[in-house]
mmCIF file of C-alpha atoms in Angstrom:
data_model
loop_
_atom_site.group_PDB
_atom_site.id
_atom_site.type_symbol
_atom_site.label_atom_id
_atom_site.label_comp_id
_atom_site.label_asym_id
_atom_site.label_seq_id
_atom_site.Cartn_x
_atom_site.Cartn_y
_atom_site.Cartn_z
ATOM 1 C CA MET R 1 3.153 -145.886 189.539
ATOM 2 C CA LYS R 2 0.560 -143.938 187.832
ATOM 3 C CA TYR R 3 1.052 -142.016 183.990
ATOM 4 C CA GLY R 4 1.699 -138.678 185.908
ATOM 5 C CA ASP R 5 4.846 -140.009 188.125
ATOM 6 C CA ILE R 6 6.541 -141.439 184.890
ATOM 7 C CA ILE R 7 6.190 -138.754 183.223
ATOM 8 C CA LYS R 8 7.990 -136.742 186.142
ATOM 9 C CA ASP R 9 10.619 -139.309 186.577
ATOM 10 C CA ILE R 10 11.487 -138.840 183.016
ATOM 11 C CA LYS R 11 12.194 -134.802 183.450
ATOM 12 C CA ALA R 12 13.821 -135.467 186.612
ATOM 13 C CA ASN R 13 16.160 -138.101 183.940
ATOM 14 C CA LYS R 14 15.097 -141.230 186.521
ATOM 15 C CA TYR R 15 14.599 -144.179 184.728
ATOM 16 C CA GLU R 16 13.829 -147.623 184.998
ATOM 17 C CA LYS R 17 15.293 -150.312 182.839
ATOM 18 C CA ILE R 18 12.169 -152.017 181.703
ATOM 19 C CA TYR R 19 8.147 -150.853 180.834
ATOM 20 C CA THR R 20 5.230 -151.920 180.451
ATOM 21 C CA PHE R 21 2.558 -149.930 179.048
ATOM 22 C CA TYR R 22 -0.894 -151.490 177.722
ATOM 23 C CA GLY R 23 -4.406 -150.779 177.819
ATOM 24 C CA LYS R 24 -6.844 -149.779 175.048
ATOM 25 C CA GLU R 25 -6.078 -145.999 175.837
ATOM 26 C CA SER R 26 -3.485 -145.972 172.686
ATOM 27 C CA TYR R 27 -3.547 -141.948 173.740
ATOM 28 C CA LEU R 28 -1.483 -142.536 176.665
ATOM 29 C CA ILE R 29 0.591 -144.854 175.215
ATOM 30 C CA ASP R 30 2.016 -143.212 172.219
ATOM 31 C CA GLY R 31 2.733 -140.336 174.244
ATOM 32 C CA LEU R 32 4.801 -141.894 177.518
ATOM 33 C CA ILE R 33 6.696 -143.635 174.056
ATOM 34 C CA LYS R 34 7.047 -139.833 172.786
ATOM 35 C CA LYS R 35 8.310 -138.703 175.916
ATOM 36 C CA PHE R 36 11.220 -141.441 176.113
ATOM 37 C CA LYS R 37 12.297 -140.452 172.469
ATOM 38 C CA GLU R 38 12.359 -136.517 173.336
ATOM 39 C CA SER R 39 14.846 -137.527 176.176
ATOM 40 C CA LEU R 40 17.054 -138.691 173.794
ATOM 41 C CA ASN R 41 20.356 -136.657 172.299
ATOM 42 C CA SER R 42 17.974 -135.818 169.010
ATOM 43 C CA THR R 43 20.849 -135.380 167.122
ATOM 44 C CA PHE R 44 21.732 -139.497 166.733
ATOM 45 C CA ILE R 45 18.257 -140.508 167.516
ATOM 46 C CA ASP R 46 18.312 -142.494 164.623
ATOM 47 C CA PHE R 47 21.089 -144.754 166.611
ATOM 48 C CA ASN R 48 19.613 -144.290 169.460
ATOM 49 C CA PHE R 49 16.135 -145.481 169.121
ATOM 50 C CA SER R 50 14.042 -147.715 167.873
ATOM 51 C CA THR R 51 10.781 -149.718 167.130
ATOM 52 C CA ILE R 52 9.672 -153.425 166.352
ATOM 53 C CA ASP R 53 7.073 -155.231 165.485
ATOM 54 C CA GLY R 54 6.663 -157.599 168.685
ATOM 55 C CA SER R 55 4.027 -159.851 166.406
ATOM 56 C CA GLN R 56 6.771 -160.124 163.363
ATOM 57 C CA THR R 57 10.426 -160.109 165.126
ATOM 58 C CA SER R 58 12.246 -162.540 166.833
ATOM 59 C CA LEU R 59 14.209 -163.583 170.137
ATOM 60 C CA ASP R 60 17.598 -162.546 168.625
ATOM 61 C CA GLU R 61 16.807 -159.298 167.053
ATOM 62 C CA ILE R 62 15.177 -157.913 170.663
ATOM 63 C CA ILE R 63 18.439 -158.833 172.135
ATOM 64 C CA SER R 64 20.681 -157.766 169.763
ATOM 65 C CA SER R 65 18.800 -154.532 169.905
ATOM 66 C CA LEU R 66 19.209 -154.288 173.243
ATOM 67 C CA GLU R 67 22.897 -155.160 173.015
ATOM 68 C CA THR R 68 23.868 -152.467 170.792
ATOM 69 C CA ILE R 69 25.896 -149.732 172.698
ATOM 70 C CA PRO R 70 24.487 -146.318 172.169
ATOM 71 C CA PHE R 71 26.008 -143.628 170.113
ATOM 72 C CA MET R 72 26.944 -140.562 171.287
ATOM 73 C CA ASP R 73 24.865 -140.633 174.577
ATOM 74 C CA ASP R 74 23.777 -142.059 177.756
ATOM 75 C CA ARG R 75 21.243 -145.210 176.641
ATOM 76 C CA LYS R 76 19.346 -146.296 174.443
ATOM 77 C CA ILE R 77 15.584 -147.047 173.987
ATOM 78 C CA ILE R 78 14.098 -150.266 172.423
ATOM 79 C CA VAL R 79 9.760 -149.850 172.171
ATOM 80 C CA VAL R 80 8.464 -153.713 171.518
ATOM 81 C CA LYS R 81 4.899 -152.856 169.906
ATOM 82 C CA ASN R 82 2.377 -155.872 170.303
ATOM 83 C CA PHE R 83 4.766 -158.706 171.746
ATOM 84 C CA GLU R 84 2.991 -161.928 171.502
ATOM 85 C CA ILE R 85 4.675 -163.578 174.949
ATOM 86 C CA LEU R 86 2.337 -160.796 176.673
ATOM 87 C CA THR R 87 -1.030 -162.291 175.148
ATOM 88 C CA ASN R 88 -1.832 -166.353 174.635
ATOM 89 C CA LYS R 89 -1.724 -165.393 170.291
ATOM 90 C CA LYS R 90 1.677 -166.782 170.023
ATOM 91 C CA LYS R 91 2.488 -167.909 166.650
ATOM 92 C CA ASN R 92 6.306 -167.252 166.101
ATOM 93 C CA PHE R 93 8.064 -167.728 169.679
ATOM 94 C CA THR R 94 8.024 -171.344 171.982
ATOM 95 C CA GLN R 95 7.760 -171.850 175.571
ATOM 96 C CA GLN R 96 11.721 -172.171 175.161
ATOM 97 C CA ASP R 97 11.704 -168.147 174.144
ATOM 98 C CA GLU R 98 9.329 -167.143 176.868
ATOM 99 C CA GLU R 99 11.739 -168.910 179.171
ATOM 100 C CA GLU R 100 14.571 -166.765 177.701
ATOM 101 C CA ILE R 101 13.560 -163.576 177.159
ATOM 102 C CA CYS R 102 12.068 -164.354 180.863
ATOM 103 C CA GLU R 103 16.136 -164.826 182.196
ATOM 104 C CA TYR R 104 16.997 -162.406 179.805
ATOM 105 C CA ILE R 105 14.632 -159.800 181.752
ATOM 106 C CA LYS R 106 16.268 -160.139 185.158
ATOM 107 C CA ASN R 107 19.731 -159.019 183.375
ATOM 108 C CA THR R 108 18.776 -156.306 181.066
ATOM 109 C CA PRO R 109 21.477 -153.596 179.793
ATOM 110 C CA ASP R 110 22.423 -150.803 181.738
ATOM 111 C CA HIS R 111 23.006 -148.273 179.059
ATOM 112 C CA ALA R 112 19.254 -150.093 177.345
ATOM 113 C CA ILE R 113 15.606 -148.661 177.846
ATOM 114 C CA LEU R 114 13.399 -151.382 177.535
ATOM 115 C CA ILE R 115 9.234 -150.863 176.699
ATOM 116 C CA PHE R 116 6.896 -153.216 175.758
ATOM 117 C CA ALA R 117 3.448 -151.720 174.079
ATOM 118 C CA SER R 118 0.335 -154.007 173.918
ATOM 119 C CA TYR R 119 -2.361 -151.827 172.847
ATOM 120 C CA SER R 120 -4.659 -153.939 174.635
ATOM 121 C CA ASP R 121 -5.065 -156.373 177.835
ATOM 122 C CA ILE R 122 -1.997 -158.685 178.748
ATOM 123 C CA ASP R 123 -2.366 -161.722 180.690
ATOM 124 C CA LYS R 124 -0.894 -160.990 183.645
ATOM 125 C CA ARG R 125 -1.114 -164.594 185.070
ATOM 126 C CA LYS R 126 1.817 -165.497 182.619
ATOM 127 C CA LYS R 127 4.980 -165.866 183.866
ATOM 128 C CA PHE R 128 6.811 -163.326 181.419
ATOM 129 C CA SER R 129 4.132 -160.727 183.349
ATOM 130 C CA LYS R 130 5.152 -161.130 186.546
ATOM 131 C CA ILE R 131 8.713 -160.327 185.529
ATOM 132 C CA LEU R 132 8.390 -157.373 183.692
ATOM 133 C CA GLY R 133 6.162 -155.925 186.759
ATOM 134 C CA LYS R 134 9.231 -157.395 189.319
ATOM 135 C CA HIS R 135 11.962 -156.049 187.324
ATOM 136 C CA GLY R 136 10.266 -152.636 185.699
ATOM 137 C CA ILE R 137 7.502 -150.772 185.296
ATOM 138 C CA LEU R 138 3.743 -152.460 184.362
ATOM 139 C CA LEU R 139 1.937 -149.500 183.312
ATOM 140 C CA ASN R 140 -2.307 -149.885 183.036
ATOM 141 C CA CYS R 141 -3.007 -146.810 180.338
ATOM 142 C CA ASN R 142 -6.970 -147.902 180.378
ATOM 143 C CA LYS R 143 -9.255 -145.104 180.819
ATOM 144 C CA LEU R 144 -8.492 -141.856 182.866
ATOM 145 C CA ASP R 145 -10.877 -141.638 186.217
ATOM 146 C CA ASN R 146 -12.683 -138.507 187.037
ATOM 147 C CA ASN R 147 -9.977 -135.932 188.734
ATOM 148 C CA GLU R 148 -7.003 -137.440 185.936
ATOM 149 C CA LEU R 149 -9.124 -136.386 183.141
ATOM 150 C CA LEU R 150 -10.319 -133.051 184.801
ATOM 151 C CA LYS R 151 -6.611 -131.976 184.807
ATOM 152 C CA TRP R 152 -5.787 -133.376 181.807
ATOM 153 C CA ALA R 153 -8.729 -131.236 179.790
ATOM 154 C CA GLN R 154 -8.003 -128.206 181.643
ATOM 155 C CA LYS R 155 -3.944 -128.373 180.319
ATOM 156 C CA ARG R 156 -5.013 -129.218 176.775
ATOM 157 C CA PHE R 157 -7.670 -126.270 177.121
ATOM 158 C CA LYS R 158 -4.368 -124.241 178.793
ATOM 159 C CA LYS R 159 -2.305 -125.544 175.556
ATOM 160 C CA GLU R 160 -4.923 -124.566 172.428
ATOM 161 C CA ASN R 161 -5.082 -120.883 174.979
ATOM 162 C CA VAL R 162 -8.263 -121.026 175.492
ATOM 163 C CA GLU R 163 -10.000 -120.440 178.852
ATOM 164 C CA ILE R 164 -13.040 -122.561 180.510
ATOM 165 C CA ASP R 165 -13.706 -122.524 183.861
ATOM 166 C CA ASN R 166 -14.728 -126.010 185.725
ATOM 167 C CA SER R 167 -18.465 -126.091 185.759
ATOM 168 C CA THR R 168 -18.465 -125.828 181.634
ATOM 169 C CA LEU R 169 -15.361 -128.592 181.718
ATOM 170 C CA ASN R 170 -16.895 -130.638 183.554
ATOM 171 C CA TYR R 171 -20.518 -130.193 181.402
ATOM 172 C CA PHE R 172 -18.232 -130.375 178.420
ATOM 173 C CA LEU R 173 -16.993 -134.199 179.389
ATOM 174 C CA ASN R 174 -20.290 -135.009 180.885
ATOM 175 C CA ASN R 175 -21.385 -134.678 177.272
ATOM 176 C CA LEU R 176 -18.575 -136.725 175.447
ATOM 177 C CA ASP R 177 -19.859 -139.801 177.884
ATOM 178 C CA TYR R 178 -16.141 -140.515 177.643
ATOM 179 C CA GLN R 179 -16.362 -142.152 181.211
ATOM 180 C CA ASN R 180 -19.665 -144.442 180.583
ATOM 181 C CA LYS R 181 -17.913 -148.161 180.764
ATOM 182 C CA ASN R 182 -20.014 -149.060 177.933
ATOM 183 C CA SER R 183 -18.258 -146.198 174.972
ATOM 184 C CA ASP R 184 -15.949 -146.681 173.134
ATOM 185 C CA LYS R 185 -15.081 -142.920 173.280
ATOM 186 C CA THR R 186 -10.828 -142.239 174.056
ATOM 187 C CA LEU R 187 -8.473 -139.606 174.731
ATOM 188 C CA ARG R 188 -7.975 -139.394 171.352
ATOM 189 C CA ASP R 189 -11.881 -138.320 170.392
ATOM 190 C CA VAL R 190 -11.724 -135.756 173.471
ATOM 191 C CA GLU R 191 -8.835 -134.838 172.025
ATOM 192 C CA ASN R 192 -10.947 -133.885 168.559
ATOM 193 C CA GLU R 193 -13.676 -132.087 170.236
ATOM 194 C CA ILE R 194 -11.571 -129.772 172.487
ATOM 195 C CA ILE R 195 -9.653 -128.865 169.199
ATOM 196 C CA LYS R 196 -13.038 -128.449 167.573
ATOM 197 C CA ILE R 197 -14.430 -126.442 170.123
ATOM 198 C CA THR R 198 -11.296 -124.562 170.838
ATOM 199 C CA SER R 199 -10.511 -123.724 167.049
ATOM 200 C CA PHE R 200 -14.569 -122.382 166.976
ATOM 201 C CA VAL R 201 -14.338 -119.898 169.916
ATOM 202 C CA GLY R 202 -10.997 -118.569 168.716
ATOM 203 C CA PRO R 203 -7.496 -117.914 170.778
ATOM 204 C CA GLY R 204 -8.461 -115.879 174.056
ATOM 205 C CA LYS R 205 -12.050 -116.640 174.245
ATOM 206 C CA LYS R 206 -13.708 -118.453 177.179
ATOM 207 C CA VAL R 207 -15.798 -121.220 176.283
ATOM 208 C CA SER R 208 -19.888 -121.405 177.259
ATOM 209 C CA THR R 209 -22.241 -124.105 177.570
ATOM 210 C CA SER R 210 -23.729 -122.972 174.457
ATOM 211 C CA ASP R 211 -20.542 -123.620 172.686
ATOM 212 C CA VAL R 212 -20.262 -126.967 173.843
ATOM 213 C CA ASP R 213 -24.070 -127.956 173.280
ATOM 214 C CA GLN R 214 -24.013 -126.240 169.448
ATOM 215 C CA LEU R 215 -21.109 -128.762 168.908
ATOM 216 C CA SER R 216 -21.356 -131.884 171.664
ATOM 217 C CA SER R 217 -20.750 -135.198 170.134
ATOM 218 C CA LYS R 218 -24.176 -136.675 171.021
ATOM 219 C CA LYS R 219 -25.642 -133.847 168.801
ATOM 220 C CA ILE R 220 -23.139 -135.231 165.874
ATOM 221 C CA GLU R 221 -23.978 -138.726 166.537
ATOM 222 C CA ASN R 222 -27.659 -138.016 166.323
ATOM 223 C CA ASP R 223 -26.863 -135.738 163.157
ATOM 224 C CA ILE R 224 -25.427 -139.144 162.204
ATOM 225 C CA PHE R 225 -28.493 -140.940 162.531
ATOM 226 C CA LYS R 226 -30.664 -138.850 161.338
ATOM 227 C CA LEU R 227 -28.729 -138.696 158.386
ATOM 228 C CA ILE R 228 -28.603 -142.687 157.852
ATOM 229 C CA ASP R 229 -32.624 -142.237 158.928
ATOM 230 C CA PHE R 230 -32.631 -140.023 155.736
ATOM 231 C CA ILE R 231 -30.776 -142.257 153.536
ATOM 232 C CA GLY R 232 -32.999 -145.168 154.273
ATOM 233 C CA ASN R 233 -36.079 -142.983 153.274
ATOM 234 C CA LYS R 234 -34.959 -142.227 150.584
ATOM 235 C CA ASN R 235 -34.590 -138.461 151.294
ATOM 236 C CA GLY R 236 -31.081 -137.163 149.703
ATOM 237 C CA SER R 237 -32.166 -134.166 150.074
ATOM 238 C CA GLU R 238 -32.887 -133.720 153.935
ATOM 239 C CA ALA R 239 -29.464 -136.134 154.372
ATOM 240 C CA ILE R 240 -27.126 -133.931 152.413
ATOM 241 C CA LYS R 241 -28.411 -130.501 154.364
ATOM 242 C CA ILE R 242 -27.748 -132.587 157.416
ATOM 243 C CA PHE R 243 -23.988 -133.364 156.077
ATOM 244 C CA ASN R 244 -23.373 -129.511 154.823
ATOM 245 C CA ASP R 245 -24.540 -128.466 158.350
ATOM 246 C CA MET R 246 -22.044 -130.433 160.357
ATOM 247 C CA VAL R 247 -18.936 -129.944 157.928
ATOM 248 C CA VAL R 248 -20.098 -125.852 157.989
ATOM 249 C CA LYS R 249 -19.708 -126.097 161.868
ATOM 250 C CA GLY R 250 -16.573 -127.466 161.449
ATOM 251 C CA GLU R 251 -16.663 -131.127 161.466
ATOM 252 C CA SER R 252 -14.192 -133.022 158.824
ATOM 253 C CA PRO R 253 -16.324 -134.991 156.137
ATOM 254 C CA LEU R 254 -13.895 -137.530 156.442
ATOM 255 C CA MET R 255 -14.792 -137.927 160.539
ATOM 256 C CA VAL R 256 -18.545 -137.979 159.451
ATOM 257 C CA LEU R 257 -17.198 -141.040 157.144
ATOM 258 C CA SER R 258 -15.869 -142.511 159.742
ATOM 259 C CA MET R 259 -19.022 -142.348 161.813
ATOM 260 C CA ILE R 260 -21.018 -142.987 158.940
ATOM 261 C CA SER R 261 -19.478 -146.431 158.457
ATOM 262 C CA ARG R 262 -18.910 -147.392 162.451
ATOM 263 C CA GLN R 263 -22.742 -146.420 162.844
ATOM 264 C CA PHE R 264 -23.396 -148.961 159.911
ATOM 265 C CA LYS R 265 -20.964 -151.754 161.465
ATOM 266 C CA ILE R 266 -23.301 -151.629 164.768
ATOM 267 C CA ILE R 267 -26.365 -152.171 162.577
ATOM 268 C CA MET R 268 -24.860 -155.165 160.957
ATOM 269 C CA GLN R 269 -23.540 -156.606 164.730
ATOM 270 C CA ALA R 270 -26.515 -155.755 165.955
ATOM 271 C CA LYS R 271 -28.687 -157.207 163.624
ATOM 272 C CA ALA R 272 -26.838 -160.858 163.511
ATOM 273 C CA LEU R 273 -26.871 -160.695 167.964
ATOM 274 C CA SER R 274 -30.640 -159.754 167.926
ATOM 275 C CA GLY R 275 -31.025 -162.746 164.912
ATOM 276 C CA LYS R 276 -29.508 -164.886 167.561
ATOM 277 C CA GLY R 277 -31.981 -164.014 170.140
ATOM 278 C CA GLU R 278 -30.074 -161.438 171.848
ATOM 279 C CA SER R 279 -31.927 -158.672 173.665
ATOM 280 C CA GLU R 280 -30.650 -154.967 173.344
ATOM 281 C CA ASN R 281 -29.345 -154.730 176.713
ATOM 282 C CA SER R 282 -27.352 -157.838 175.801
ATOM 283 C CA ILE R 283 -26.087 -156.871 172.370
ATOM 284 C CA ALA R 284 -24.805 -153.562 174.531
ATOM 285 C CA LYS R 285 -22.764 -155.372 176.793
ATOM 286 C CA SER R 286 -21.318 -157.850 174.171
ATOM 287 C CA LEU R 287 -20.407 -154.667 171.753
ATOM 288 C CA GLY R 288 -18.986 -152.527 174.525
ATOM 289 C CA ILE R 289 -21.279 -149.926 172.908
ATOM 290 C CA HIS R 290 -24.525 -147.852 174.759
ATOM 291 C CA PRO R 291 -27.844 -149.004 174.669
ATOM 292 C CA TYR R 292 -29.004 -146.232 172.787
ATOM 293 C CA VAL R 293 -27.046 -146.569 170.043
ATOM 294 C CA ILE R 294 -27.805 -150.283 169.497
ATOM 295 C CA LYS R 295 -31.653 -149.606 169.699
ATOM 296 C CA LYS R 296 -31.399 -146.899 167.211
ATOM 297 C CA ALA R 297 -28.433 -149.532 165.069
ATOM 298 C CA LEU R 298 -31.734 -152.094 165.509
ATOM 299 C CA ILE R 299 -34.280 -150.161 164.248
ATOM 300 C CA GLN R 300 -32.268 -148.582 161.122
ATOM 301 C CA SER R 301 -31.159 -152.216 160.782
ATOM 302 C CA ARG R 302 -34.989 -152.993 159.524
ATOM 303 C CA LYS R 303 -34.374 -149.797 156.260
ATOM 304 C CA PHE R 304 -31.410 -151.898 154.939
ATOM 305 C CA ASP R 305 -30.572 -155.438 153.829
ATOM 306 C CA ASN R 306 -27.193 -156.845 154.391
ATOM 307 C CA SER R 307 -26.294 -156.613 150.508
ATOM 308 C CA THR R 308 -27.138 -152.900 150.534
ATOM 309 C CA ILE R 309 -24.748 -152.037 153.810
ATOM 310 C CA ILE R 310 -21.850 -154.133 152.305
ATOM 311 C CA ARG R 311 -21.873 -151.946 148.800
ATOM 312 C CA LEU R 312 -22.361 -149.140 150.950
ATOM 313 C CA GLN R 313 -19.170 -149.462 153.149
ATOM 314 C CA ASN R 314 -17.575 -151.081 150.120
ATOM 315 C CA GLU R 315 -18.478 -146.953 149.038
ATOM 316 C CA LEU R 316 -17.253 -145.356 151.950
ATOM 317 C CA LEU R 317 -13.902 -147.084 151.504
ATOM 318 C CA ARG R 318 -13.369 -146.271 148.215
ATOM 319 C CA ALA R 319 -13.912 -142.890 149.169
ATOM 320 C CA ASP R 320 -12.142 -143.098 151.869
ATOM 321 C CA TYR R 321 -8.582 -144.239 149.920
ATOM 322 C CA SER R 322 -9.574 -141.236 147.043
ATOM 323 C CA ILE R 323 -10.273 -138.278 149.311
ATOM 324 C CA LYS R 324 -6.685 -139.177 151.449
ATOM 325 C CA ASN R 325 -4.751 -139.230 148.308
ATOM 326 C CA GLY R 326 -6.055 -136.310 146.325
ATOM 327 C CA LEU R 327 -8.012 -138.252 143.987
ATOM 328 C CA LYS R 328 -11.314 -136.797 145.188
ATOM 329 C CA LYS R 329 -12.538 -134.042 147.148
ATOM 330 C CA ASP R 330 -14.193 -134.345 150.348
ATOM 331 C CA ILE R 331 -17.349 -133.025 150.184
ATOM 332 C CA LEU R 332 -18.195 -134.060 146.838
ATOM 333 C CA ALA R 333 -17.075 -137.360 147.195
ATOM 334 C CA LEU R 334 -19.856 -138.111 150.595
ATOM 335 C CA GLU R 335 -22.496 -136.417 148.288
ATOM 336 C CA ILE R 336 -21.956 -138.791 145.480
ATOM 337 C CA ILE R 337 -22.367 -141.676 148.022
ATOM 338 C CA ILE R 338 -25.670 -140.182 149.900
ATOM 339 C CA SER R 339 -27.679 -139.608 146.561
ATOM 340 C CA LYS R 340 -26.562 -143.045 144.975
ATOM 341 C CA PHE R 341 -28.152 -144.554 147.965
ATOM 342 C CA CYS R 342 -30.745 -142.317 147.815
ATOM 343 C CA ILE R 343 -31.790 -143.359 144.769
#
């Protein structure tokens, strides 16, 4: 069963008793959970929908939640996130607990839907995983394939009331590099790019390839590379100019902050692995990052010692907290950090 099939079943009011959604595409997992939640009577949602932290809960808590009958609705939904028994990192559960939940899964109450959500891969060799697959739906929520991504993106542009033809859409998606196995891009990143480009062209308008070029993530990534290069060269005026240009083009200052922080994290990791004798390609494979990004990181690592990177990362964390809590203006906070490290 695929993602779309589950959506169709929800619309048709057809349900299994147990679902397990796992993988790195949290956008898909959270989207499915939202659809299930919306299927309940909204008036009594607090009584019939609950989320349990699977790394902190007990088996008794899960079973108790499932056994409680729904209130003024046909069913109740229990979501257990990051359940330890699905992985090999058990801390709070014994082997006896695992045997008990395996037996319970075979006879869960008819009035309840149990959803396990794991935002990483699971150990499918485990007895528990096999039981879940036998008595319910086991769905791998990793990256969409080309056709699925195309259909999803078409719907997303349509939702924003912006037209885009297939040729331009393919050009847009290729620029994002989502399908690259070394890319860490997710559907959330794709959605953010769609929102950015549709905001730029405006409702009722049509996206062109020049619009894509002007706002492409590759260009933004290159701008981040240049910005960090200028910081390394102590050229504050050029670094701030690039930052302000990105903001003018619609890039969120918080997103720029996040991208700067991410690149310095990659620099630190690449530097450490290179020091152990690993090649660029080996580092790229180890970190799951495109080789070009690793190449840039290793070049940039020559301009920053570890203590400077750590101080800068701490400054970025403090700025992030201050901006999100209304203590500092976003643009000013970034400009201050850039200027401080260009002295």
